Every structure is written in structure tokens, then in C-alpha cells.
Short mmCIF file of C-alpha atoms and ligand atoms in Angstrom, two decimals:
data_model
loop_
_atom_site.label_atom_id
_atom_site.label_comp_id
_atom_site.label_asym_id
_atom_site.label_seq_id
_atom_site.Cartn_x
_atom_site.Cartn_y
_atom_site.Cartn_z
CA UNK A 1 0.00 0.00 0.00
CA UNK A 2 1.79 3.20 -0.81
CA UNK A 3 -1.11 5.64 -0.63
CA UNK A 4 -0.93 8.40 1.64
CA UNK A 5 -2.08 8.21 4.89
CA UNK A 6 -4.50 10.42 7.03
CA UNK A 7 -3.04 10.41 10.75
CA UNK A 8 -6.07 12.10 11.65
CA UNK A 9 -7.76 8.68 10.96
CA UNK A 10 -4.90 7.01 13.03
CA UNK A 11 -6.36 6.17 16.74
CA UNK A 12 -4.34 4.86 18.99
CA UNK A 13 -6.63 3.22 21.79
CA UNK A 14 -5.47 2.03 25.41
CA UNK A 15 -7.22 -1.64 25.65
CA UNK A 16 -8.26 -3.43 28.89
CA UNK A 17 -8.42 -7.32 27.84
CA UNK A 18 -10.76 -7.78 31.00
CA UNK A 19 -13.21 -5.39 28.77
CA UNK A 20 -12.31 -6.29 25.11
CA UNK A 21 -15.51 -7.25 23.47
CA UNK A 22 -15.71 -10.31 20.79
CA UNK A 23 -15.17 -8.54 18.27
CA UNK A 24 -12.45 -6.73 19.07
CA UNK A 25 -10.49 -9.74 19.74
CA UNK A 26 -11.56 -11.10 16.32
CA UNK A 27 -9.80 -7.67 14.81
CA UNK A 28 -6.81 -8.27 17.07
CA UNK A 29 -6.41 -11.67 16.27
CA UNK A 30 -6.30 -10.82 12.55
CA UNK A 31 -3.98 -8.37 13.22
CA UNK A 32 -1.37 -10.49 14.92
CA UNK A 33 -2.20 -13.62 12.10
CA UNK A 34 -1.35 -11.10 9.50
CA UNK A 35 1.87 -9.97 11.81
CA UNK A 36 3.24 -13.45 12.27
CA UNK A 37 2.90 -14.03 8.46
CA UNK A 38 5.31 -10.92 7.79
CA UNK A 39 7.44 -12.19 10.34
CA UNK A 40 7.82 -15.16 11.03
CA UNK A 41 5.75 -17.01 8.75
CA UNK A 42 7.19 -20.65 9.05
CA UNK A 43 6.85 -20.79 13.08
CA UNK A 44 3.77 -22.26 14.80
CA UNK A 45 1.29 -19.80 16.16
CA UNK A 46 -0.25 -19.74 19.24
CA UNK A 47 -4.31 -20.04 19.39
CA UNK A 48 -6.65 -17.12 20.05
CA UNK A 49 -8.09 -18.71 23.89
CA UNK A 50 -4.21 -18.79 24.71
CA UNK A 51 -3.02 -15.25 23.37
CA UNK A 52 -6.64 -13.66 25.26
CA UNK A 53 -5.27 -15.29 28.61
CA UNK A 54 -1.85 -14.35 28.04
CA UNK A 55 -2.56 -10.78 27.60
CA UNK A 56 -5.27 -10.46 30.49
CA UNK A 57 -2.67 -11.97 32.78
CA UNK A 58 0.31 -9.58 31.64
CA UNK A 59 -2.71 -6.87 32.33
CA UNK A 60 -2.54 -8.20 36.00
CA UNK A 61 0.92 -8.30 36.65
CA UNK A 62 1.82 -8.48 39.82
CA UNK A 63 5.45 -6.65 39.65
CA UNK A 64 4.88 -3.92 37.15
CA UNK A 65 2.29 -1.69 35.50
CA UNK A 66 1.58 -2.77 32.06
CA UNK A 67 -0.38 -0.54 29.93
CA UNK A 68 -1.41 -2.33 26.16
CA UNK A 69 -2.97 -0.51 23.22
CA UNK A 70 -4.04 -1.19 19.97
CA UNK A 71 -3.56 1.09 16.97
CA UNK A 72 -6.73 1.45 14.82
CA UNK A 73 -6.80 2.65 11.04
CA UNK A 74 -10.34 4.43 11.54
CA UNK A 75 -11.01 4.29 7.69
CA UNK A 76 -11.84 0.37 7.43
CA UNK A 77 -11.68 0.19 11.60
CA UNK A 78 -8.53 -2.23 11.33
CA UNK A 79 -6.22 -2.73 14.07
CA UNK A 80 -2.63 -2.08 12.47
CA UNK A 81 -0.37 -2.12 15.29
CA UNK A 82 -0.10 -2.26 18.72
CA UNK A 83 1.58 -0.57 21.81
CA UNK A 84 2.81 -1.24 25.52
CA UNK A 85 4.79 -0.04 28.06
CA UNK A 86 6.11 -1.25 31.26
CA UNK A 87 7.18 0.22 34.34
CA UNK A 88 7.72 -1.59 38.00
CA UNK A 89 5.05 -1.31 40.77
CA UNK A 90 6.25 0.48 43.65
CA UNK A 91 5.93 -2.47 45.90
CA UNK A 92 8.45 -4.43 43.03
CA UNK A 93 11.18 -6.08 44.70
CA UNK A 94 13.27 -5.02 41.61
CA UNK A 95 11.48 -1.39 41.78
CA UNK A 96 14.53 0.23 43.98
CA UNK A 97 17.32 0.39 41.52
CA UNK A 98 14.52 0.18 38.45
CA UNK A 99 12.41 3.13 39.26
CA UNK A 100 14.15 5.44 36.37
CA UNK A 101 13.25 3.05 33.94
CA UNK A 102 10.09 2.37 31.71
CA UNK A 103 10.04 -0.37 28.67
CA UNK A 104 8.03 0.25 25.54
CA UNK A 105 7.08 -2.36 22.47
CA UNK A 106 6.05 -0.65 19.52
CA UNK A 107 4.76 -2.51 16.38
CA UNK A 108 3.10 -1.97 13.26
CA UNK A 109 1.78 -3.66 10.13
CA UNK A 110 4.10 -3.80 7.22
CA UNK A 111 1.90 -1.92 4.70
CA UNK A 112 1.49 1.04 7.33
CA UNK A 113 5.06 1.93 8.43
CA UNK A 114 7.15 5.63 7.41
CA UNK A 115 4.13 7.44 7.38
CA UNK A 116 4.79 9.08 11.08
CA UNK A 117 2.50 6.48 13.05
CA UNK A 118 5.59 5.62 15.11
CA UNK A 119 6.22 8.89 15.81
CA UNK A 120 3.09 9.84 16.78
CA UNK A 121 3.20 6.58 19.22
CA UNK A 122 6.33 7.89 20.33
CA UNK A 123 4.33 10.92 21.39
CA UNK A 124 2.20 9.04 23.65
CA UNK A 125 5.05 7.15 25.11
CA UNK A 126 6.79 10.62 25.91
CA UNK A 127 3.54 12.17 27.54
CA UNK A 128 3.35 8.97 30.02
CA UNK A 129 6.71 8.30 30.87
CA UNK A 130 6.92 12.28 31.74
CA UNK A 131 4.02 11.93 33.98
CA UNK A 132 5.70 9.01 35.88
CA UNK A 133 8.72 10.78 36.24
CA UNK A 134 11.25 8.18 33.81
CA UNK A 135 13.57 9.28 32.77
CA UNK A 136 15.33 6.24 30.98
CA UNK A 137 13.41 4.26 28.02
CA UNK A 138 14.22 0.80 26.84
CA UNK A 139 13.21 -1.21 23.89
CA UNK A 140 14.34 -4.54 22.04
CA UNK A 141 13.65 -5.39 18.28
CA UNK A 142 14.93 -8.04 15.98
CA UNK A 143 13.26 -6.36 13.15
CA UNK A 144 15.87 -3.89 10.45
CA UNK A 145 12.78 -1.32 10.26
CA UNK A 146 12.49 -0.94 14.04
CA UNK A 147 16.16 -1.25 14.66
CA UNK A 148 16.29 1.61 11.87
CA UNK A 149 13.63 3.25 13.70
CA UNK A 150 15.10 3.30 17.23
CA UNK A 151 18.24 4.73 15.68
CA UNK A 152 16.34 7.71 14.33
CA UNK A 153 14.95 8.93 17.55
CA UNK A 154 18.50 8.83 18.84
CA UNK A 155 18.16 6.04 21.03
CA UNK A 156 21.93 4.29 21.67
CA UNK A 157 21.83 0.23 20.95
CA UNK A 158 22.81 -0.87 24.48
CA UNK A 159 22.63 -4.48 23.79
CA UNK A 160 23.27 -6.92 21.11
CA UNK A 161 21.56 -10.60 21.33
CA UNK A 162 21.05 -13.17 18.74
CA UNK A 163 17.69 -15.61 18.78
CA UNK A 164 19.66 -19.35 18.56
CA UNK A 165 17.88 -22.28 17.40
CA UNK A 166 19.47 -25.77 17.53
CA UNK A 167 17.76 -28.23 15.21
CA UNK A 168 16.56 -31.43 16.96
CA UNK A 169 17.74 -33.72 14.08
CA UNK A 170 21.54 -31.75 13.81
CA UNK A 171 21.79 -32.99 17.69
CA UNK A 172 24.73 -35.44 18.25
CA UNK A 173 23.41 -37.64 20.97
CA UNK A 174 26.61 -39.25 21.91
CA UNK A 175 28.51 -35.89 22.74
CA UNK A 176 25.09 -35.30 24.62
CA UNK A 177 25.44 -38.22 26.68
CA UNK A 178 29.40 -38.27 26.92
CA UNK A 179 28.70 -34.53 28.66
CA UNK A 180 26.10 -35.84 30.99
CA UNK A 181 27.90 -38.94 31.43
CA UNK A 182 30.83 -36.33 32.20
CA UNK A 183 29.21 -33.95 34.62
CA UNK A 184 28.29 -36.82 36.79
CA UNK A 185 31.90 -38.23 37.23
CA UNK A 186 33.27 -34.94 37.73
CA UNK A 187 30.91 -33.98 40.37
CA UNK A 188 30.30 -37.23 42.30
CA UNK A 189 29.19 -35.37 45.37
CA UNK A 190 26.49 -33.60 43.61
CA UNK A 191 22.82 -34.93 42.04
CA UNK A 192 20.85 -32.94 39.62
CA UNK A 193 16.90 -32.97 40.20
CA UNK A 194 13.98 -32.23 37.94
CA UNK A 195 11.36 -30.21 39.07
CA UNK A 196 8.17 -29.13 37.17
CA UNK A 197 6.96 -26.84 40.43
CA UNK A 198 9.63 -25.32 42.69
CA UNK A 199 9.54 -27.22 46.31
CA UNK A 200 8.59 -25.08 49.26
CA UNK A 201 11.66 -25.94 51.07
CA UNK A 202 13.94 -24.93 48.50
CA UNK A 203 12.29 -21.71 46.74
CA UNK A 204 14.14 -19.03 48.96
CA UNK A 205 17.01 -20.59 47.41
CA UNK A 206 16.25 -20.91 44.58
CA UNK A 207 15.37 -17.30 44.44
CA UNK A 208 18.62 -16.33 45.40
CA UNK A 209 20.34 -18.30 42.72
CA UNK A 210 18.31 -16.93 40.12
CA UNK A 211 18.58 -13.80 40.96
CA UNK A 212 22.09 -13.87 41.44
CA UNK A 213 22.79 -15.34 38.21
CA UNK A 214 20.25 -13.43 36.06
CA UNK A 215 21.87 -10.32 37.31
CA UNK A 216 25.23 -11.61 36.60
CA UNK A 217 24.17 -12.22 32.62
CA UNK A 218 25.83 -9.29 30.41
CA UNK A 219 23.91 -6.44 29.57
CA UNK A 220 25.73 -3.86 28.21
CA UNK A 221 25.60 -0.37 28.28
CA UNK A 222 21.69 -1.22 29.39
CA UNK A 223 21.13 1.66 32.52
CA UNK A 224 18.92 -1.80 34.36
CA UNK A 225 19.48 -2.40 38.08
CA UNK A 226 19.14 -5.45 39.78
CA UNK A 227 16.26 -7.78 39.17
CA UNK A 228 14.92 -9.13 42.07
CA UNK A 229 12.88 -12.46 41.78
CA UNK A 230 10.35 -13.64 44.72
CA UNK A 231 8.93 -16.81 45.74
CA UNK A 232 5.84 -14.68 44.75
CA UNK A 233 6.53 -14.65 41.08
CA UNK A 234 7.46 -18.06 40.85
CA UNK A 235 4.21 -18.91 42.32
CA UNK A 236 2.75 -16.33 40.12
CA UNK A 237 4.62 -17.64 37.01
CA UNK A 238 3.82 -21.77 37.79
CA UNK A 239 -0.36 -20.58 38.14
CA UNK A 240 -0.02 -18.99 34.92
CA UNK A 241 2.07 -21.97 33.25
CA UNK A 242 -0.82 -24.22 34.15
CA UNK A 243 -3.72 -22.19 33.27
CA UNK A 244 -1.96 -22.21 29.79
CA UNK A 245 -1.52 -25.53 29.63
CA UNK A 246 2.52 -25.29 29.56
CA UNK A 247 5.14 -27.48 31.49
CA UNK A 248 7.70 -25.44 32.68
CA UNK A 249 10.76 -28.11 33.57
CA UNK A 250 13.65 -26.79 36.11
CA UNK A 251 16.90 -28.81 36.29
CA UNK A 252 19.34 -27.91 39.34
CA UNK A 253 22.04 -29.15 40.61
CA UNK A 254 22.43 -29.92 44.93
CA UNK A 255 25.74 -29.70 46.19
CA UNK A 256 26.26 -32.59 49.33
CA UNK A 257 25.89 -29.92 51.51
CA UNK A 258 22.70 -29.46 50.57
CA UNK A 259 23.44 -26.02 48.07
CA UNK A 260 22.07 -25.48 44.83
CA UNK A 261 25.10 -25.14 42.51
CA UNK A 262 23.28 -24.54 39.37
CA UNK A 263 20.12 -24.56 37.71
CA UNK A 264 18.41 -24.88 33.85
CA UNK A 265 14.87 -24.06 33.19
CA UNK A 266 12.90 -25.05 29.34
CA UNK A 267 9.23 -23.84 28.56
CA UNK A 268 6.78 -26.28 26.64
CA UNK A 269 3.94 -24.79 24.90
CA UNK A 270 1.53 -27.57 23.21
CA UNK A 271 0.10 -25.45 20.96
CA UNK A 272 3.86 -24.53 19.22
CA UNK A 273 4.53 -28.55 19.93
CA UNK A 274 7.42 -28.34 17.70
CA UNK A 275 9.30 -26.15 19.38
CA UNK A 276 10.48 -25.52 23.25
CA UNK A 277 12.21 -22.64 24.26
CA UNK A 278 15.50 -22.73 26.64
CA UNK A 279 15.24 -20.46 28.93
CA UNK A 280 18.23 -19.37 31.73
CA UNK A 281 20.66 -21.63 32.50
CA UNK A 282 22.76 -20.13 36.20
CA UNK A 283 25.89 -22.00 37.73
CA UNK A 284 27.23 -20.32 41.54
CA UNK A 285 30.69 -18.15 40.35
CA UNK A 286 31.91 -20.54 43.05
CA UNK A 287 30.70 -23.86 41.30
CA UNK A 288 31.58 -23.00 37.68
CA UNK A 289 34.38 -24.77 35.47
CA UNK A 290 33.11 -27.86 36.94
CA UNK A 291 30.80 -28.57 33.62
CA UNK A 292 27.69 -27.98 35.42
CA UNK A 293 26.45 -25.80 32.66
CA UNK A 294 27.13 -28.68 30.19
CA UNK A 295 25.22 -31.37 33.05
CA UNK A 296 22.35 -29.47 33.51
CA UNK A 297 21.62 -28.55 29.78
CA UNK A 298 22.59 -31.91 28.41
CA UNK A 299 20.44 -33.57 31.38
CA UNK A 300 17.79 -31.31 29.96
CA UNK A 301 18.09 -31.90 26.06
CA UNK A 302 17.45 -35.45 27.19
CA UNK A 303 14.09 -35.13 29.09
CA UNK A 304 12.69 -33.17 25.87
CA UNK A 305 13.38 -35.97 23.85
CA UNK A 306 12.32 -38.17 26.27
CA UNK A 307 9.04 -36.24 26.70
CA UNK A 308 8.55 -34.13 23.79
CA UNK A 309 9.65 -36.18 20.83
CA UNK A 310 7.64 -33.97 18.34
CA UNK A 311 9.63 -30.79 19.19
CA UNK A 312 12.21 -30.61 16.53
CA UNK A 313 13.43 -27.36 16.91
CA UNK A 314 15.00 -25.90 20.37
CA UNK A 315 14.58 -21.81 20.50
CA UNK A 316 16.90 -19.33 23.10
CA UNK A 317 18.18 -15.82 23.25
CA UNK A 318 21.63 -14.46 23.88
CA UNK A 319 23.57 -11.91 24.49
CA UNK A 320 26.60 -11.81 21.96
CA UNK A 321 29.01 -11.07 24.92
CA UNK A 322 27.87 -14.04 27.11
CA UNK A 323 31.05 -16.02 25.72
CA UNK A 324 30.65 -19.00 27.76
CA UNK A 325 26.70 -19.91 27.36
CA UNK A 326 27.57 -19.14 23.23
CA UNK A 327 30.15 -21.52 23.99
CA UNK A 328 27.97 -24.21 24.95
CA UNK A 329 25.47 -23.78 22.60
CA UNK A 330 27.60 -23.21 19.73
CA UNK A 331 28.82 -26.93 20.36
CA UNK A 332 25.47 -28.28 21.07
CA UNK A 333 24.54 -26.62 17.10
CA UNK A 334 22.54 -23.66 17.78
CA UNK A 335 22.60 -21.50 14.76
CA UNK A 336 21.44 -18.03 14.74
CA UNK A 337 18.01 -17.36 13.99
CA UNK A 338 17.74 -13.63 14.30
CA UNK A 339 19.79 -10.77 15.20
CA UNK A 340 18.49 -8.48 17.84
CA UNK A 341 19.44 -5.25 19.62
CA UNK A 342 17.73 -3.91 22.71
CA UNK A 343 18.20 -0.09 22.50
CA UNK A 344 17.67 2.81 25.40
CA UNK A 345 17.20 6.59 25.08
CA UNK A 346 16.99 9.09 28.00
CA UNK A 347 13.83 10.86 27.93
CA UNK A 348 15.28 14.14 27.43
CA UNK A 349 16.88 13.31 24.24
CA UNK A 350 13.59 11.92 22.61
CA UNK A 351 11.77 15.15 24.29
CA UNK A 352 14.35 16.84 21.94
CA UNK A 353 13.70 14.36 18.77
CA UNK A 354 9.67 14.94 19.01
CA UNK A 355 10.65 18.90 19.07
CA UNK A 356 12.68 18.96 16.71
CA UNK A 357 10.52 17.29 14.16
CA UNK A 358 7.47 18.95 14.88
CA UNK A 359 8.96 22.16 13.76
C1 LIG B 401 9.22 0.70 14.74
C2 LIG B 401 7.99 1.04 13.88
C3 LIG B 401 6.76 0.98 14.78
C4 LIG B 401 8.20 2.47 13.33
O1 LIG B 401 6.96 2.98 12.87
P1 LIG B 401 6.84 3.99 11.64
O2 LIG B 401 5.44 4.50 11.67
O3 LIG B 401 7.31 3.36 10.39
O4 LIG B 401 7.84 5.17 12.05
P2 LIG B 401 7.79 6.67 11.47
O5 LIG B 401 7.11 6.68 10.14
O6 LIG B 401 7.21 7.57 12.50
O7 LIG B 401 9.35 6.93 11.29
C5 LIG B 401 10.04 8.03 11.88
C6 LIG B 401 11.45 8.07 11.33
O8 LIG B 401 12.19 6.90 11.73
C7 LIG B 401 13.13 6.55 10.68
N1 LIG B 401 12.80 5.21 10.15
C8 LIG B 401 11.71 4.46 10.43
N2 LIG B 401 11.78 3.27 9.77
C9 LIG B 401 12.91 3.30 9.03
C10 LIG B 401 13.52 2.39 8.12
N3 LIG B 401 12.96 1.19 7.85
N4 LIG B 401 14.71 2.74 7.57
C11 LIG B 401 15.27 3.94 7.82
N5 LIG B 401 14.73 4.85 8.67
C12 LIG B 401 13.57 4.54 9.26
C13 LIG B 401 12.99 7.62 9.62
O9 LIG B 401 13.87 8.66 9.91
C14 LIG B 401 11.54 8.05 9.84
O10 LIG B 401 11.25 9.32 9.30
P3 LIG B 401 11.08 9.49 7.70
O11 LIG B 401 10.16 8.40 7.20
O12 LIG B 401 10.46 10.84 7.58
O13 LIG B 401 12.43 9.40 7.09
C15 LIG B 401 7.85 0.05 12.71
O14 LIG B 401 9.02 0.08 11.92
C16 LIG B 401 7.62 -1.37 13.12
O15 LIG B 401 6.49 -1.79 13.37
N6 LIG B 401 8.71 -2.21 13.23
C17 LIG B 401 8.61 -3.57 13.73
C18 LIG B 401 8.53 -3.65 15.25
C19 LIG B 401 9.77 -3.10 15.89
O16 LIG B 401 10.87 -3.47 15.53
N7 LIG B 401 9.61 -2.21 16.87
C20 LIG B 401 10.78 -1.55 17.48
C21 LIG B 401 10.68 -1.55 18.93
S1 LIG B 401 9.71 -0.22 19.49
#
């Protein structure tokens, strides 16, 4: 479509999914059917039921203030894009050293992009962020128009990750098992355990070593403060996983002294039953170089094809400079998929940008 387009006709609509009415979910859904197709057209989809509960739970989150909106061409009342932004709850573990910061997601259809509907998003993202006093805005893409986009406002890429997928069939089992088979005789002491809900005794732990070890992961010039993760969200995470109908499998490792080492986590979503995504893998800085990392994920690769023998492709993100998970993976035969930045702008400077071109 390369007519010119009316903004005046361009609406962009805050949208509760407790109050979204059928048939606004039937224009959203064709919305994000037509998005997948320009983007990633040979991945499963996830159903309509699914998405709706996804959305009203991300609506409820418990840790931050989510706001969602859909962009509407008021001509043929189409949705063509969509909004959100994130900031942390005041009563956010994580909200002490994150209360400068707000996240947006920006996206629009192909046939309606460099005709100023960004910009005019951006607008709306300015007004709030000022009103909430942010002064620091974040945003990831793996897409060349809104990497081009992001660039334009002035916004500095802060991050560089790559989406890896490892092809199920490209797996060599044997170096799979020799690295399990390896973990165990190097550690003798230790067991590894395989949990698909997080055991009361052992979640203030395990909180500890996940935070510790998320925070730990390289991110760049990004201006993020610690992450702080709660028995509450894992609770609030597993109710979710189950209402969706997804297994969410943890690996760890326990030390003789009863100390978890190390710990990999995998997501299974039946209705994308060809794919599971890998998500963080954490070792202790005091356990590493003791092929924990290689246990743990190999333990793991093994249970999906024990229990998910249709998945054939495996799906995680990285950060370029996290040498020693690429290291891993890159042996195991994850390729890259996509190329991704995650970009950050003070507030001021886009203040400036939205001046400057409305002049
Ligand atoms: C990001 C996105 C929403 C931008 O929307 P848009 O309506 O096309 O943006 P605008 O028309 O307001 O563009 C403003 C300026 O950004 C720059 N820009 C935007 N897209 C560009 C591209 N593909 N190449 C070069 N410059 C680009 C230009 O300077 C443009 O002004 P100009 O057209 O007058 O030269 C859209 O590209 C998109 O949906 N991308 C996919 C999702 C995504 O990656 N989002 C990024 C995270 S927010």
C-alpha cells in the first residue's frame, strides 16, 4: 500500500483485555495472524483462547504496570499495530534500583510503516513516561525497520543478542550423553533434580540463585538495576504456566551440603509442539568450570526428547558477549536465527527528537 495516509484517521486506543468485546479480539487476532505471516511465517502460532489469557494476565501483573494498546486505522476500523509499556510497581522487589526506567514495544503492520505512526506513538510514550517521572526508556527489536527506527529517535543500541535455534535432528546424541555422562563423574558429590513446580523448602534458594545469576548475565551499556525475583513470582509464574496448559521443567544441581550449585529451566507450549524454548541456565561463580552448565543442559536436552519427541526445533536468546553460554550452545549446534538489539534513550533526548521534528 503506498497511498498516503490520514493520521487524523490514526487512533491509537489504550485496551483493557478484561473489557475487550468479541469482536475486538476477532480484529486483534487478525492483526497479529497477519503480523506473524510478515514475520515469522514458518513458526507455529499460538491459538486465540491462549493469546486472550496471556494478555489479560500480563494486564494483572503483579510486579509492574503494564499498559497495552491497539492502533486502529479508523477508515476500514482495522487494528494495524499495537503498543505497551512497562514500568515496576512500587511495591516491586526489583522497583529500587529500576524506578528510572520504563520499557516500551512498539509494532506496526508492514503496509502502514514511514508514514509518522511511530512517531506519533512515540508521542504518547513521551507524555506517560513524563508523567511518571522516567527518565530512561528501553526497547528490544529483531526487526531492520524498528532497529532503523530506534536509531532515528536517537536512542543508543545498548545491547546486542542473537535468537539461537538448535535443530533437533543436527543434535549429536553421543557428545550429549558423553557430557552428561561427564558432569556426573566430575561432580560425584552432587545430584541434579527435575522439578516441574519449585519445592517449598527450597524456593528461597532458589530465588537467590536466580537472581544472582540473572543479574550476573551481560547487559551492556543497558542503565537496568538489579532484578529481584520472589517466591511470589514463581508462584505467580507456575499458576499462569498451568492455566496455559505449559510445562515449565527446572533442572538444578544440589551440592552434598545441601546447596544449589546450578540450575536450567525449558518452557513447553503444546500449541507450538514443535518447538520448546530454553530459557536461563545459572551456575554459583563458586561452582563454575566444573561442567555444570554442560550437566544441567545436556540432562535437559534429554528429558525433551524423552518427553517431547515432536519438538524438533530448540529456541533461546543471547547476548553476543555471554562467551561462555555461546560456547555451549555453539557446540550443542545452535545456529542463529535472528539478530536483535535492545536499544535505550533518555527521555530528554527523545523530548528533543519529538521537538525537533514537529517544527
Ligand atoms: C518501529 C515502527 C513501529 C516504526 O513505525 P513507523 O510509523 O514506520 O515510524 P515513522 O514513520 O514515525 O518513522 C520516523 C522516522 O524513523 C526513521 N525510520 C523508520 N523506519 C525506518 C527504516 N525502515 N529505515 C530507515 N529509517 C527509518 C525515519 O527517519 C523516519 O522518518 P522518515 O520516514 O520521515 O524518514 C515500525 O518500523 C515497526 O512496526 N517495526 C517492527 C517492530 C519493531 O521493531 N519495533 C521496534 C521496537 S519499538
Amino acid at each position: 500500500m503506498s497511498e498516503q495516509i490520514d493520521l487524523g484517521n490514526i487512533h491509537i486506543k489504550e485496551f483493557d483485555p478484561q473489557n475487550f468485546s468479541k469482536d475486538e479480539w476477532q480484529l486483534f487476532h487478525t492483526f497479529r495472524k497477519i503480523k506473524h505471516e510478515e514475520t515469522d511465517p514458518d513458526d507455529p502460532i499460538a491459538d486465540d483462547e491462549s493469546v486472550e489469557k496471556s494478555l489479560h494476565m500480563l494486564s494483572k501483573h503483579p510486579e509492574a504496570n503494564v499498559n497495552l494498546f491497539v492502533i486502529v486505522d479508523n477508515t476500514n476500523n482495522k487494528i494495524i499495530g499495537r503498543m505497551m509499556h512497562l514500568i515496576f510497581h512500587e511495591t516491586s522487589a526489583s522497583y529500587n534500583e529500576n524506578k528510572h526506567l520504563m520499557q516500551f514495544d512498539l509494532s506496526l503492520l508492514a503496509n502502514y510503516r514511514r508514514k509518522g505512526i511511530g512517531t506519533m506513538a512515540m508521542k504518547k510514550i513521551y507524555d506517560y513516561a513524563l508523567k511518571q517521572d522516567k527518565s530512561v526508556l528501553i526497547s528490544s527489536t529483531d526487526e531492520d525497520d524498528g532497529k532503523a527506527f530506534l536509531k532515528s529517535l536517537g536512542a543508543q543500541t545498548a545491547l546486542s543478542g542473537v535468537e539461537n535455534r538448535l535443530k533437533v535432528e543436527k543434535i549429536d546424541w553421543n557428545m550429549v550423553e558423553q557430557w552428561h555422562k561427564e558432569g556426573y563423574e566430575r561432580s560425584p558429590e552432587a545430584r541434579i533434580e527435575l522439578y516441574y513446580t519449585i519445592s517449598q523448602e527450597i524456593i528461597e534458594e532458589y530465588c537467590k540463585i536466580y537472581t544472582e545469576t540473572l543479574n550476573q548475565q551481560p547487559l551492556g551499556e543497558l542503565d537496568v538495576g538489579k532484578i529481584v525475583f520472589t517466591p511470589e513470582m514463581i508462584r505467580y509464574n507456575e499458576k499462569n504456566t498451568a492455566e496455559l496448559g505449559r510445562k515449565h521443567l527446572t533442572y538444578m544441581s544440589i551440592e552434598s551440603n545441601g546447596d544449589i550449585s546450578g540450575f536450567t529451566e525449558m518452557m513447553y507450549n503444546p500449541e507450538k509442539e514443535t518447538m520448546i524454548v530454553q530459557l536461563l541456565t545459572g551456575v554459583k561463580i563458586e561452582y563454575r568450570g566444573r561442567g555444570l552448565g554442560k550437566w544441567l543442559k545436556t540432562a535437559m536436552l534429554l528429558k525433551m526428547r524423552e518427553e517431547f519427541p515432536q519438538v524438533n526445533v530448540v529456541t533461546t536468546g543471547n547476548a553476543t558477549t555471554n562467551a561462555p553460554m555461546l560456547s555451549i550452545n555453539d557446540r550443542l549446534g545452535f545456529e542463529v536465527h535472528k539478530e536483535g538489539i535492545s536499544a535505550q534513550m533518555s527521555l530528554e533526548k527523545l523530548g528533543e527528537y519529538l521537538l525537533k521534528i514537529e517544527k
